[in-house]
mmCIF file of C-alpha atoms and ligand atoms in Angstrom:
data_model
loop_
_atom_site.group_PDB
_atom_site.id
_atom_site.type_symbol
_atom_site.label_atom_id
_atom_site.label_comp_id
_atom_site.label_asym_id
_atom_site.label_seq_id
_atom_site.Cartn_x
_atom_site.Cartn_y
_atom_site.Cartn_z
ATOM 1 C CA UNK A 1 -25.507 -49.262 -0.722
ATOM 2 C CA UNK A 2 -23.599 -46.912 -3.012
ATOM 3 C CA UNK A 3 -24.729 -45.944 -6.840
ATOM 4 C CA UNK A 4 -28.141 -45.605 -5.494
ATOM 5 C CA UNK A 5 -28.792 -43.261 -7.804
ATOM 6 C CA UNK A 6 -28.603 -45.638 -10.831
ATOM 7 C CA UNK A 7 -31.898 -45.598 -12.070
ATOM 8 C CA UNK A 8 -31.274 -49.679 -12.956
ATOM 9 C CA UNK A 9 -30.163 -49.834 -8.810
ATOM 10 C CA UNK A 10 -33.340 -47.976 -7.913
ATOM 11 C CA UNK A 11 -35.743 -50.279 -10.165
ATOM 12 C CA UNK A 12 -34.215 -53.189 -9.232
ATOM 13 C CA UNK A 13 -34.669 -52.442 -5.377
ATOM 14 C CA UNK A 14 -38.210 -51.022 -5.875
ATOM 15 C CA UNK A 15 -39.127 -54.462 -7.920
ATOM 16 C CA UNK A 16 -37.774 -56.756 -4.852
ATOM 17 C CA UNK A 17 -39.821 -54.673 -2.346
ATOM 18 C CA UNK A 18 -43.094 -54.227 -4.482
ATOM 19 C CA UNK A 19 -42.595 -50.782 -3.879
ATOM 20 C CA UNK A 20 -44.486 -47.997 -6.051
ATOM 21 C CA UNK A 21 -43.881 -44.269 -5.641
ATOM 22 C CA UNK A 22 -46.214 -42.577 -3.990
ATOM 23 C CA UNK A 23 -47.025 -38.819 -5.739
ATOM 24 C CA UNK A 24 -48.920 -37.386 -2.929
ATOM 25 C CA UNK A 25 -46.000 -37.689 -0.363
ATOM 26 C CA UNK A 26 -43.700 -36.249 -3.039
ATOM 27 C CA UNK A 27 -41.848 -38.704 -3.496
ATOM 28 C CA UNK A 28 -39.680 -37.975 -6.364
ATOM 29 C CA UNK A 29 -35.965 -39.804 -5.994
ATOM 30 C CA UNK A 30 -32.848 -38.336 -7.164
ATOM 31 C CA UNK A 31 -30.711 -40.170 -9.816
ATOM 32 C CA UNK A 32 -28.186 -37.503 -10.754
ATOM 33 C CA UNK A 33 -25.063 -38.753 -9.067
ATOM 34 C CA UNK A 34 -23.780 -35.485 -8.658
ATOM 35 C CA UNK A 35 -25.999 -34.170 -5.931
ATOM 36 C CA UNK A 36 -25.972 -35.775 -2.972
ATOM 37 C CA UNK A 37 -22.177 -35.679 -2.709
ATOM 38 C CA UNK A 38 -22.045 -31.956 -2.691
ATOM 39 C CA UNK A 39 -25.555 -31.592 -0.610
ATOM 40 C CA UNK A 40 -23.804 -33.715 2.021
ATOM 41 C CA UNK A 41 -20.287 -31.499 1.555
ATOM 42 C CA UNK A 42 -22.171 -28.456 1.747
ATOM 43 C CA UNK A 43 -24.451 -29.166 4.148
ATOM 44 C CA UNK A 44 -21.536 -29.281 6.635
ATOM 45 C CA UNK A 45 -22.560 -32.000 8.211
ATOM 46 C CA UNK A 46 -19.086 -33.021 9.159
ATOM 47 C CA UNK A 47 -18.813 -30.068 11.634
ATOM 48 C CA UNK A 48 -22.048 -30.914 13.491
ATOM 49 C CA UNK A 49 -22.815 -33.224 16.191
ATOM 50 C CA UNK A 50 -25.085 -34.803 13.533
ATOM 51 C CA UNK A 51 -27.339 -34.555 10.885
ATOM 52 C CA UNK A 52 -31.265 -34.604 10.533
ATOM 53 C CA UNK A 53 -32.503 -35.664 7.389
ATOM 54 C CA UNK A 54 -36.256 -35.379 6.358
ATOM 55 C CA UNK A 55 -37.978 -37.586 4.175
ATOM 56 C CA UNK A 56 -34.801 -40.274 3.461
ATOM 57 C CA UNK A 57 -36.671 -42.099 0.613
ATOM 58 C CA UNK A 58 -34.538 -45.432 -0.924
ATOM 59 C CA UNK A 59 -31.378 -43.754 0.890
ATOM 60 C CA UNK A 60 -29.481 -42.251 -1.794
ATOM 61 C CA UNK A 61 -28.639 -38.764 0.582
ATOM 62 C CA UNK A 62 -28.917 -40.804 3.801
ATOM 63 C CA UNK A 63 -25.930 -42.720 2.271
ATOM 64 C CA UNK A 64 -23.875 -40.071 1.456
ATOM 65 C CA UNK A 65 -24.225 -37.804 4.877
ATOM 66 C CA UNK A 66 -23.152 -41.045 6.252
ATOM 67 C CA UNK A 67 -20.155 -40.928 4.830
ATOM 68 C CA UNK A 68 -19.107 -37.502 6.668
ATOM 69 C CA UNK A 69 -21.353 -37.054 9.585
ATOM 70 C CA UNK A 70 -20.492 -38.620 13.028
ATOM 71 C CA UNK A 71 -24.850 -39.770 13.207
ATOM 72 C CA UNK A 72 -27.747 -39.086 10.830
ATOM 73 C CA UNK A 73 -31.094 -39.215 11.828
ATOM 74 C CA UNK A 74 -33.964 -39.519 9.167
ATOM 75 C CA UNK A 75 -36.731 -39.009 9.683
ATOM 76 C CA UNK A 76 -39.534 -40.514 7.068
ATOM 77 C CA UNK A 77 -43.191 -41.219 6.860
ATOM 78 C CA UNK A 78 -43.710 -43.820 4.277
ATOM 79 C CA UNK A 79 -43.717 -46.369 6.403
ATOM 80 C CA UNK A 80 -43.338 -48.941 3.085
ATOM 81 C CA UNK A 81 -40.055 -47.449 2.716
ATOM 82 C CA UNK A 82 -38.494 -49.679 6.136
ATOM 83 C CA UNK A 83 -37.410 -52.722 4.587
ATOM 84 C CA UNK A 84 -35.919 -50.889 1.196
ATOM 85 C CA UNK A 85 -33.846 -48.566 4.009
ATOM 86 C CA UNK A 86 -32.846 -51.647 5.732
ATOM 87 C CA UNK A 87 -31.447 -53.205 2.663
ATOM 88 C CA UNK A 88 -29.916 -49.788 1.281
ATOM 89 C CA UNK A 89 -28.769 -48.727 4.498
ATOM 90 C CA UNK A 90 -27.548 -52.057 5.682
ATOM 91 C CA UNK A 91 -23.657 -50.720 5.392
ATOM 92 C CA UNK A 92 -24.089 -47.181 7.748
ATOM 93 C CA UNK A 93 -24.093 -48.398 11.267
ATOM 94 C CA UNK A 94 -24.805 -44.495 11.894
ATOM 95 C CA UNK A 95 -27.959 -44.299 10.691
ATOM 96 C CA UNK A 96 -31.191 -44.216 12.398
ATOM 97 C CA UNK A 97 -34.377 -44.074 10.758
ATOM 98 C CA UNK A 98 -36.912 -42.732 12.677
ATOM 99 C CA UNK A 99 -40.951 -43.169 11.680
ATOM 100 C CA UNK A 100 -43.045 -40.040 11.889
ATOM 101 C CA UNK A 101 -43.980 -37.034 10.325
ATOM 102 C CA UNK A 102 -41.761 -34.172 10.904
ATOM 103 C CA UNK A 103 -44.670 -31.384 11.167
ATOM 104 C CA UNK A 104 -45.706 -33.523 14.233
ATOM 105 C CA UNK A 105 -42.853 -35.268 15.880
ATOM 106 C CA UNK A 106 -41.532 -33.322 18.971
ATOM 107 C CA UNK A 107 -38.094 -32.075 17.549
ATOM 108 C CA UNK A 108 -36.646 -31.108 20.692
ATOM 109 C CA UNK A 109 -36.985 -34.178 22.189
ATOM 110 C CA UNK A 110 -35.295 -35.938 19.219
ATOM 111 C CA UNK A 111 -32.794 -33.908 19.237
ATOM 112 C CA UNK A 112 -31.942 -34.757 22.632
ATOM 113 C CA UNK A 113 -32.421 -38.317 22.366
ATOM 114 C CA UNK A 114 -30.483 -38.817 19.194
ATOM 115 C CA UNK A 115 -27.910 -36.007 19.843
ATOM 116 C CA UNK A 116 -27.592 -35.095 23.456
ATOM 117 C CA UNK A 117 -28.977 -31.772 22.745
ATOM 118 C CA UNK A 118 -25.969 -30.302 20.712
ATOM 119 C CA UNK A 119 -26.168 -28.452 17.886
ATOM 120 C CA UNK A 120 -27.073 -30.476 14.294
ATOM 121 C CA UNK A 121 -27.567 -29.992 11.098
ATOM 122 C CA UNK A 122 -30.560 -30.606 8.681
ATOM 123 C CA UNK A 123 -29.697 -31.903 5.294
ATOM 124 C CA UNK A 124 -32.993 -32.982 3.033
ATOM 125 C CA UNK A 125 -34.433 -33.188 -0.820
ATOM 126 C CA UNK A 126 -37.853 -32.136 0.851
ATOM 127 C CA UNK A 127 -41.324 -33.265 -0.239
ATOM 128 C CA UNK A 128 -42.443 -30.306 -1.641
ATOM 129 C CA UNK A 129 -46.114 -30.198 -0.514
ATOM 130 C CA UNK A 130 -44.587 -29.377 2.656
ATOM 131 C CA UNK A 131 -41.923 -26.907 1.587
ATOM 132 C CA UNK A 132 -42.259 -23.741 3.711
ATOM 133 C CA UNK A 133 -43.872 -24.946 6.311
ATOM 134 C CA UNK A 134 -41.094 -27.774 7.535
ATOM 135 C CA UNK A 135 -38.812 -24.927 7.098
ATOM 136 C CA UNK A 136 -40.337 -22.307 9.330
ATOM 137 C CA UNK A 137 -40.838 -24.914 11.808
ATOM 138 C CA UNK A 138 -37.372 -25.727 11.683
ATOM 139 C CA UNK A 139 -36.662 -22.034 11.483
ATOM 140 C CA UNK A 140 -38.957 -21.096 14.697
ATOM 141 C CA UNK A 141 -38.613 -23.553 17.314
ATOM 142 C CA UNK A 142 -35.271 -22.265 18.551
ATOM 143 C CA UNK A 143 -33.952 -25.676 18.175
ATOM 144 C CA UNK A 144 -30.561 -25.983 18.398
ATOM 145 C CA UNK A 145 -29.914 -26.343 14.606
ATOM 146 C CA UNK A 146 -26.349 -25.016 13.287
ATOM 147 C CA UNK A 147 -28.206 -25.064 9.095
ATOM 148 C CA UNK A 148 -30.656 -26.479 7.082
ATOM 149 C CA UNK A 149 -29.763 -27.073 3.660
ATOM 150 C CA UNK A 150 -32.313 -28.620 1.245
ATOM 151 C CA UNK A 151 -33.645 -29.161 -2.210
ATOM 152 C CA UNK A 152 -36.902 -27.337 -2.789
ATOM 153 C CA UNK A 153 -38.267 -26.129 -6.078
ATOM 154 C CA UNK A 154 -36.721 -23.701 -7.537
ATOM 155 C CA UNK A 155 -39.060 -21.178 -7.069
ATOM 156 C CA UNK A 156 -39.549 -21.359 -3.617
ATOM 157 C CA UNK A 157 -35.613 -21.566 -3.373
ATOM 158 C CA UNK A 158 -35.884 -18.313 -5.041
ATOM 159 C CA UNK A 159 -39.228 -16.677 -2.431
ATOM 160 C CA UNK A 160 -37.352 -18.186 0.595
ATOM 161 C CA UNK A 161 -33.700 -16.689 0.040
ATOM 162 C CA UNK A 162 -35.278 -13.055 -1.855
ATOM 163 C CA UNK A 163 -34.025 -10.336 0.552
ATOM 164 C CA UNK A 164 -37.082 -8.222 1.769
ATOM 165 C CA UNK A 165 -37.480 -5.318 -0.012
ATOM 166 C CA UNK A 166 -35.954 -7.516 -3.372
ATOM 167 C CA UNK A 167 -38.135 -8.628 -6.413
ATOM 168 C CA UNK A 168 -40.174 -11.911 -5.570
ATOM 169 C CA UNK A 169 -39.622 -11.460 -1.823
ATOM 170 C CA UNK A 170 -42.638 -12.681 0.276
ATOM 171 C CA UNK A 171 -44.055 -13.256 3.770
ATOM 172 C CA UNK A 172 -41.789 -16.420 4.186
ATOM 173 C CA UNK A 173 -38.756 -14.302 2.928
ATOM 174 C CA UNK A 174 -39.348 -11.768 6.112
ATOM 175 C CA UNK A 175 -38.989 -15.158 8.064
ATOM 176 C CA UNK A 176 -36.193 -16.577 6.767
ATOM 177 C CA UNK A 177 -34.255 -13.541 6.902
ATOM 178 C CA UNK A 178 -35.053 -12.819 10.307
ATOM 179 C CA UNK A 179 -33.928 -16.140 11.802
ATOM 180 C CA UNK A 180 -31.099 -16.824 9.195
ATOM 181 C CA UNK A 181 -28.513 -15.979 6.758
ATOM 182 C CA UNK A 182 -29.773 -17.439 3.270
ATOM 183 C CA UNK A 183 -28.167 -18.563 0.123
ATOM 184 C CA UNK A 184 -28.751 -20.421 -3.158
ATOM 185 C CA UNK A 185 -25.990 -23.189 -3.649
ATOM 186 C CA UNK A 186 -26.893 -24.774 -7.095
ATOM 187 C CA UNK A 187 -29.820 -25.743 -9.430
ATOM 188 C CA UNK A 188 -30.979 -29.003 -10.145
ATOM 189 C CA UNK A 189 -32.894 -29.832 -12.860
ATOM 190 C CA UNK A 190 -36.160 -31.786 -13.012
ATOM 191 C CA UNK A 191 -34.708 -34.952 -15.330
ATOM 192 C CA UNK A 192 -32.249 -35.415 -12.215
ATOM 193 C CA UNK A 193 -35.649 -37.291 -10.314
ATOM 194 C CA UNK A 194 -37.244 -40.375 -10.930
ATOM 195 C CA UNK A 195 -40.238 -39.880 -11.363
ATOM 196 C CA UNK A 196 -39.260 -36.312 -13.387
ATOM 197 C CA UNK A 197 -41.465 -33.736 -11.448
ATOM 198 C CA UNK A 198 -42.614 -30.754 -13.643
ATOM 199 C CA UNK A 199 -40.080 -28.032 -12.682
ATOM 200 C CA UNK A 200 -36.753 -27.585 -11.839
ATOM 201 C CA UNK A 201 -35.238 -27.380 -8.337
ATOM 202 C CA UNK A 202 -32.332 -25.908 -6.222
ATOM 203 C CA UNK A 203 -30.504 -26.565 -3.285
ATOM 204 C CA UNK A 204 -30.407 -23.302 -0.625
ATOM 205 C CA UNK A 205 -28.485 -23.311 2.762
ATOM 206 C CA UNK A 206 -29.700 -21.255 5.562
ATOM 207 C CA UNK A 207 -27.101 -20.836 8.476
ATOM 208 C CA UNK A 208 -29.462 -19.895 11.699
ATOM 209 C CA UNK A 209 -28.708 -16.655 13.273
ATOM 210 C CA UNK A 210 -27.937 -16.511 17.210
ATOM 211 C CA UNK A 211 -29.431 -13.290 17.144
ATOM 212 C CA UNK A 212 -31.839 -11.792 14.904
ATOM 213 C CA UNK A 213 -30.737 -9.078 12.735
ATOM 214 C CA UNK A 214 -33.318 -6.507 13.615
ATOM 215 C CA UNK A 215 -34.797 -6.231 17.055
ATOM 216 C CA UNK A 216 -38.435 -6.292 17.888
ATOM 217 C CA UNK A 217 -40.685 -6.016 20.470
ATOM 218 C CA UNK A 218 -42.991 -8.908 20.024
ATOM 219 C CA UNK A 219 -41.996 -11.402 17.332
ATOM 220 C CA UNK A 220 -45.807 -12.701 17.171
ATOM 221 C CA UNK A 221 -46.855 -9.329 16.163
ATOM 222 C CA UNK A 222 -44.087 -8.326 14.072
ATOM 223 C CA UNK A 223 -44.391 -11.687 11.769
ATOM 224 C CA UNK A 224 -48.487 -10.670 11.904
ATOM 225 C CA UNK A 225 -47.742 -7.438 10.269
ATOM 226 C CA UNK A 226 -45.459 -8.804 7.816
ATOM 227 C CA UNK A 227 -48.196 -11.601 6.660
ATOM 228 C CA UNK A 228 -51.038 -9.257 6.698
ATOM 229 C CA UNK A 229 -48.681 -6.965 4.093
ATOM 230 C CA UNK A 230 -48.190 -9.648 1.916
ATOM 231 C CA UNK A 231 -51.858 -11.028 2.299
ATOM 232 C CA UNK A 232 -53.493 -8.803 -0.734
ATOM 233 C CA UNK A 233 -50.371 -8.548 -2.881
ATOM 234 C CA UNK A 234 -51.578 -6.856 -5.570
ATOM 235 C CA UNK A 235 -52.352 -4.004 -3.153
ATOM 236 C CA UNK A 236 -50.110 -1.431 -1.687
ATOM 237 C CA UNK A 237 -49.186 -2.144 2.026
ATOM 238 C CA UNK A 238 -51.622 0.127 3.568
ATOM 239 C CA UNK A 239 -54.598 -1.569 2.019
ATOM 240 C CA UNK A 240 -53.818 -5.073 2.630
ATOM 241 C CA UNK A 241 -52.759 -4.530 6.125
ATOM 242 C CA UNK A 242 -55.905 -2.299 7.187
ATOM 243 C CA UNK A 243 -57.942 -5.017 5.138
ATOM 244 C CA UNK A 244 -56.571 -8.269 6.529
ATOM 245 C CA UNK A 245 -56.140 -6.766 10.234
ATOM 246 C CA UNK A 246 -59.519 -5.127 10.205
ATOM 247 C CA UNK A 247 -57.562 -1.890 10.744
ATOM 248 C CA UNK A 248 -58.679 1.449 9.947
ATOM 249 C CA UNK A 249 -57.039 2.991 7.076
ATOM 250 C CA UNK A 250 -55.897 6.302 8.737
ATOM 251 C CA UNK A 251 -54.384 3.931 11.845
ATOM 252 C CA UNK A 252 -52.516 2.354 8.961
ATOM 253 C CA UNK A 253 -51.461 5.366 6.962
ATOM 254 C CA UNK A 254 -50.133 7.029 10.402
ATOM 255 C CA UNK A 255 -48.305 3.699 11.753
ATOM 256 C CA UNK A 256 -46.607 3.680 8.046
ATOM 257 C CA UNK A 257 -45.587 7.223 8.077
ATOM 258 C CA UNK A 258 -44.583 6.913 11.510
ATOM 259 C CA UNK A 259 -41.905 4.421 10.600
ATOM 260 C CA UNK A 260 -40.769 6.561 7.517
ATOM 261 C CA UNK A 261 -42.893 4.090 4.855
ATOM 262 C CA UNK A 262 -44.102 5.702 1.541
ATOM 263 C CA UNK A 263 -48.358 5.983 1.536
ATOM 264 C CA UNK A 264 -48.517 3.718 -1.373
ATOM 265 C CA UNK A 265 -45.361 1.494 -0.646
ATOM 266 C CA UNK A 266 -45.717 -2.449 -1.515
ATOM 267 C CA UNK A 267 -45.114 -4.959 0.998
ATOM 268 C CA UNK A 268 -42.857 -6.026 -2.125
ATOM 269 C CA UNK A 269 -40.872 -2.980 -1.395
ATOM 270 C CA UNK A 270 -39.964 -3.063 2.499
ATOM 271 C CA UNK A 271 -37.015 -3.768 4.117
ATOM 272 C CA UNK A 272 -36.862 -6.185 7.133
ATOM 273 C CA UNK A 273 -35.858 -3.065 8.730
ATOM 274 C CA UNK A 274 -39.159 -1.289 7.810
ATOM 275 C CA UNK A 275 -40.756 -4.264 8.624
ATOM 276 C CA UNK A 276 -39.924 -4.364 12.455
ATOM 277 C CA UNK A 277 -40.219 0.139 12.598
ATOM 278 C CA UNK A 278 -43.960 -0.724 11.390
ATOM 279 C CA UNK A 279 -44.241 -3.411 13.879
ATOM 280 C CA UNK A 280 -43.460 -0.634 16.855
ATOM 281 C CA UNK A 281 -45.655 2.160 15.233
ATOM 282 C CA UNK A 282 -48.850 0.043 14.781
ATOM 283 C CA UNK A 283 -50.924 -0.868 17.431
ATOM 284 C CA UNK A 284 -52.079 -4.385 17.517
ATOM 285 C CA UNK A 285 -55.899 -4.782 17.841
ATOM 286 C CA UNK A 286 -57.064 -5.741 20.731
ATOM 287 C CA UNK A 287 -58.538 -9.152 20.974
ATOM 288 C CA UNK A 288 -57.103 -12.522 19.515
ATOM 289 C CA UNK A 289 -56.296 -13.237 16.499
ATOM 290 C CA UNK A 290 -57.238 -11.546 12.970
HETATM 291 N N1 LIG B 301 -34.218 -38.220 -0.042
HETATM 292 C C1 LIG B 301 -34.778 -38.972 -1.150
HETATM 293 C C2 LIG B 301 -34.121 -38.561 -2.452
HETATM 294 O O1 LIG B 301 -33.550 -37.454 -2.471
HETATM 295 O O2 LIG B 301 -34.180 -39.291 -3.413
HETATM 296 C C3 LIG B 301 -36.295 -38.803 -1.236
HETATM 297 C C4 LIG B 301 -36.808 -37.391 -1.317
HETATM 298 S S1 LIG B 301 -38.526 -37.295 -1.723
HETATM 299 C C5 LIG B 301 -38.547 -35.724 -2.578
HETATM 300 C C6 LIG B 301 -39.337 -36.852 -0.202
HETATM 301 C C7 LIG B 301 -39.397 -37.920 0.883
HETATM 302 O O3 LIG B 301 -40.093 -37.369 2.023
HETATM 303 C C8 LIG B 301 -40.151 -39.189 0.528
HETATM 304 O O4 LIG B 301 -39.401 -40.297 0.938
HETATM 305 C C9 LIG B 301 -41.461 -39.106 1.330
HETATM 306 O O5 LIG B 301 -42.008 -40.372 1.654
HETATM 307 C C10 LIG B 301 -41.004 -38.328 2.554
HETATM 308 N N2 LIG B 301 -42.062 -37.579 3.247
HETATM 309 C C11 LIG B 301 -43.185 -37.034 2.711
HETATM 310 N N3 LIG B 301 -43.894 -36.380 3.643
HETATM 311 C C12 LIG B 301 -43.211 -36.503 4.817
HETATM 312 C C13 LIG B 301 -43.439 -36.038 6.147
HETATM 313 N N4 LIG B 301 -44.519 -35.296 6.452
HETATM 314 N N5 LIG B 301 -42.545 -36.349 7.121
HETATM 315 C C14 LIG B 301 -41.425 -37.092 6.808
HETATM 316 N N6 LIG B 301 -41.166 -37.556 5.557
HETATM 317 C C15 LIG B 301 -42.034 -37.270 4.572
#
C-alpha cells in the first residue's frame, strides 16, 4: 500500500485492526513522506542480495525497500502488527515478515535461509530502547552484512558515528569505528512520527569494514579496555580503567605511558589507535571477567 505515511491512511488502518501503539516497543511510525524514499535509496539496498529490516511496523519502509531491493526480510515482534502487514503489504510479493525479536533470533541462520548466505543489507527506523545494542550485534557477529543504515535518535546518531578521540565519542563509538566506516545522512525531526516522540532523530549509514582499521591482538580484551575507559567518564583514563578493572594504578600509569598516552588523558581524548597500543601494553588480569 503506498501513501502509508498519511496520517488519515495510518488511522484508518489502525481503526480496522483495533490496533493501538504500543510505547514500550517504541513504536513510533513515520508520516513524513520524504524519508523512507531516500532511507531505501541510500540504504543501497538495490546493490545487495537483499535487505533486512528490523521492526517493520504498519509497512511504510518495508514498502518502499520493496520497491528497489530484489527480497526484504523484516523482522518484527509485535505480533498484533500481522494482519495490518498483510493488508499493507498485500502488493510486495518480496516481502517476508518474519516473527521474533532480533536480539534473539539466530541471524546467521536467517540469513542463509532467506538469502543463501550472500551479502545483505540492513535498512530500519529502530525502536530506540534497543538502539546500540541491535547495532553492535549486527556490528559483531561477522555476518555477512554489506551496511546498516537506520534511524536512531539523534543523539545516539551523533555517540555512534563521533570518531574516537572527537567530542561526544564513547565506548560504542570505539566499536563502530572499529568494525565500520560511519556517517550521518540526514536529520529527521520528531513531528515526522506518529505518535511525536520527544526528540529529534537522524538517519546514519555504517558500511562494514572487511578488515578492521587497527590491528589487535585480542578483540575481547581490546573492546574491555575501551569500556572500562569510558566506564567513570568524568575521570581521566587511568582512574577509571584501574577502578573498573580492579587494576593497580601504577600497572595503569605504565601500560598508558607505554603506549605514548598522556598521565591524565580522557578516554574522551584517545584515538582508536591509542586504544588498541593500550590494549598490547596492559596486561589483562588474570581470571574471568571484571
Ligand atoms: N518501520 C516503522 C516506521 O518507520 O514507521 C516502525 C518503526 S518503530 C520506531 C519500531 C518497530 O520495531 C515497531 O514496529 C516495534 O514493534 C518493533 N520492535 C520493537 N522491539 C523489537 C524487537 N526486539 N525485535 C523486532 N522488532 C521490534
Amino acid at each position: 500500500m503506498s501513501r502509508l505515511w498519511e496520517p488519515k491512511t495510518i488511522r484508518e488502518v489502525l481503526g480496522r485492526h483495533g490496533f493501538h501503539f504500543s510505547k514500550a516497543l517504541g513504536q513510533n511510525f513515520l508520516i513524513n513522506p520524504g524519508v523512507c524514499p531516500r532511507m531505501a535509496q541510500e540504504s543501497g539496498a538495490s546493490d545487495c542480495a537483499g535487505v533486512i529490516e528490523v521492526g517493520p511496523g504498519l509497512g511504510v519502509l518495508t514498502w518502499e525497500l520493496a520497491q528497489v531491493a530484489r527480497k526484504v526480510v523484516a523482522i518484527e515482534l509485535d505480533r498484533r502488527l500481522f494482519p495490518v502487514l498483510e493488508e499493507t503489504l498485500a502488493d510486495c510479493p518480496n516481502v517476508e515478515v518474519v516473527q521474533g525479536d532480533v536480539l534473539k533470533l539466530d541471524l546467521r541462520a536467517l540469513v542463509e535461509e532467506k538469502f543463501g548466505g550472500e551479502e545483505v543489507c540492513v535498512c530500519a527506523n529502530l525502536p530506540y530502547y534497543i538502539t546500540s545494542p541491535v547495532i553492535l550485534r549486527l556490528l559483531e557477529e561477522e555476518l555477512p552484512l554489506k551496511s546498516l543504515t537506520v534511524m536512531v535518535q539523534k543523539e545516539a546518531a551523533q555517540r555512534l558515528c563521533a570518531a574516537p578521540g572527537e567530542k561526544g565519542c564513547g565506548a560504542v563509538s570505539v566499536a563502530v569505528h572499529y568494525h565500520s566506516a560511519p556517517q550521518l545522512l540526514f536529520g529527521v525531526s520528531r513531528g515526522s512520527f506518529m505518535p511525536p516522540p520527544k526528540v529529534d532523530s537522524a538517519v546514519i549509514r555504517l558500511d562494514l569494514r572487511r578488515e578492521p582499521p587497527v590491528s589487535v591482538e585480542d578483540e575481547g580484551w581490546f573492546f574491555r579496555v575501551s569500556r572500562a575507559a569510558f566506564a567513570q567518564r568524568r575521570k581521566t583514563a587511568a582512574n577509571s580503567l584501574s577502578a573498573s578493572l580492579r587494576l593497580p594504578k601504577p600497572q595503569v600509569e605504565a601500560a598508558l605511558a607505554a603506549a605514548g598516552i598522556a598521565p591524565n588523558a580522557r578516554a574522551e581524548e584517545l584515538s582508536l589507535e591509542q586504544f588498541a597500543a593500550l590494549s598490547q601494553t596492559l596486561a589483562k588480569p588474570a581470571g574471568g571477567e571484571v
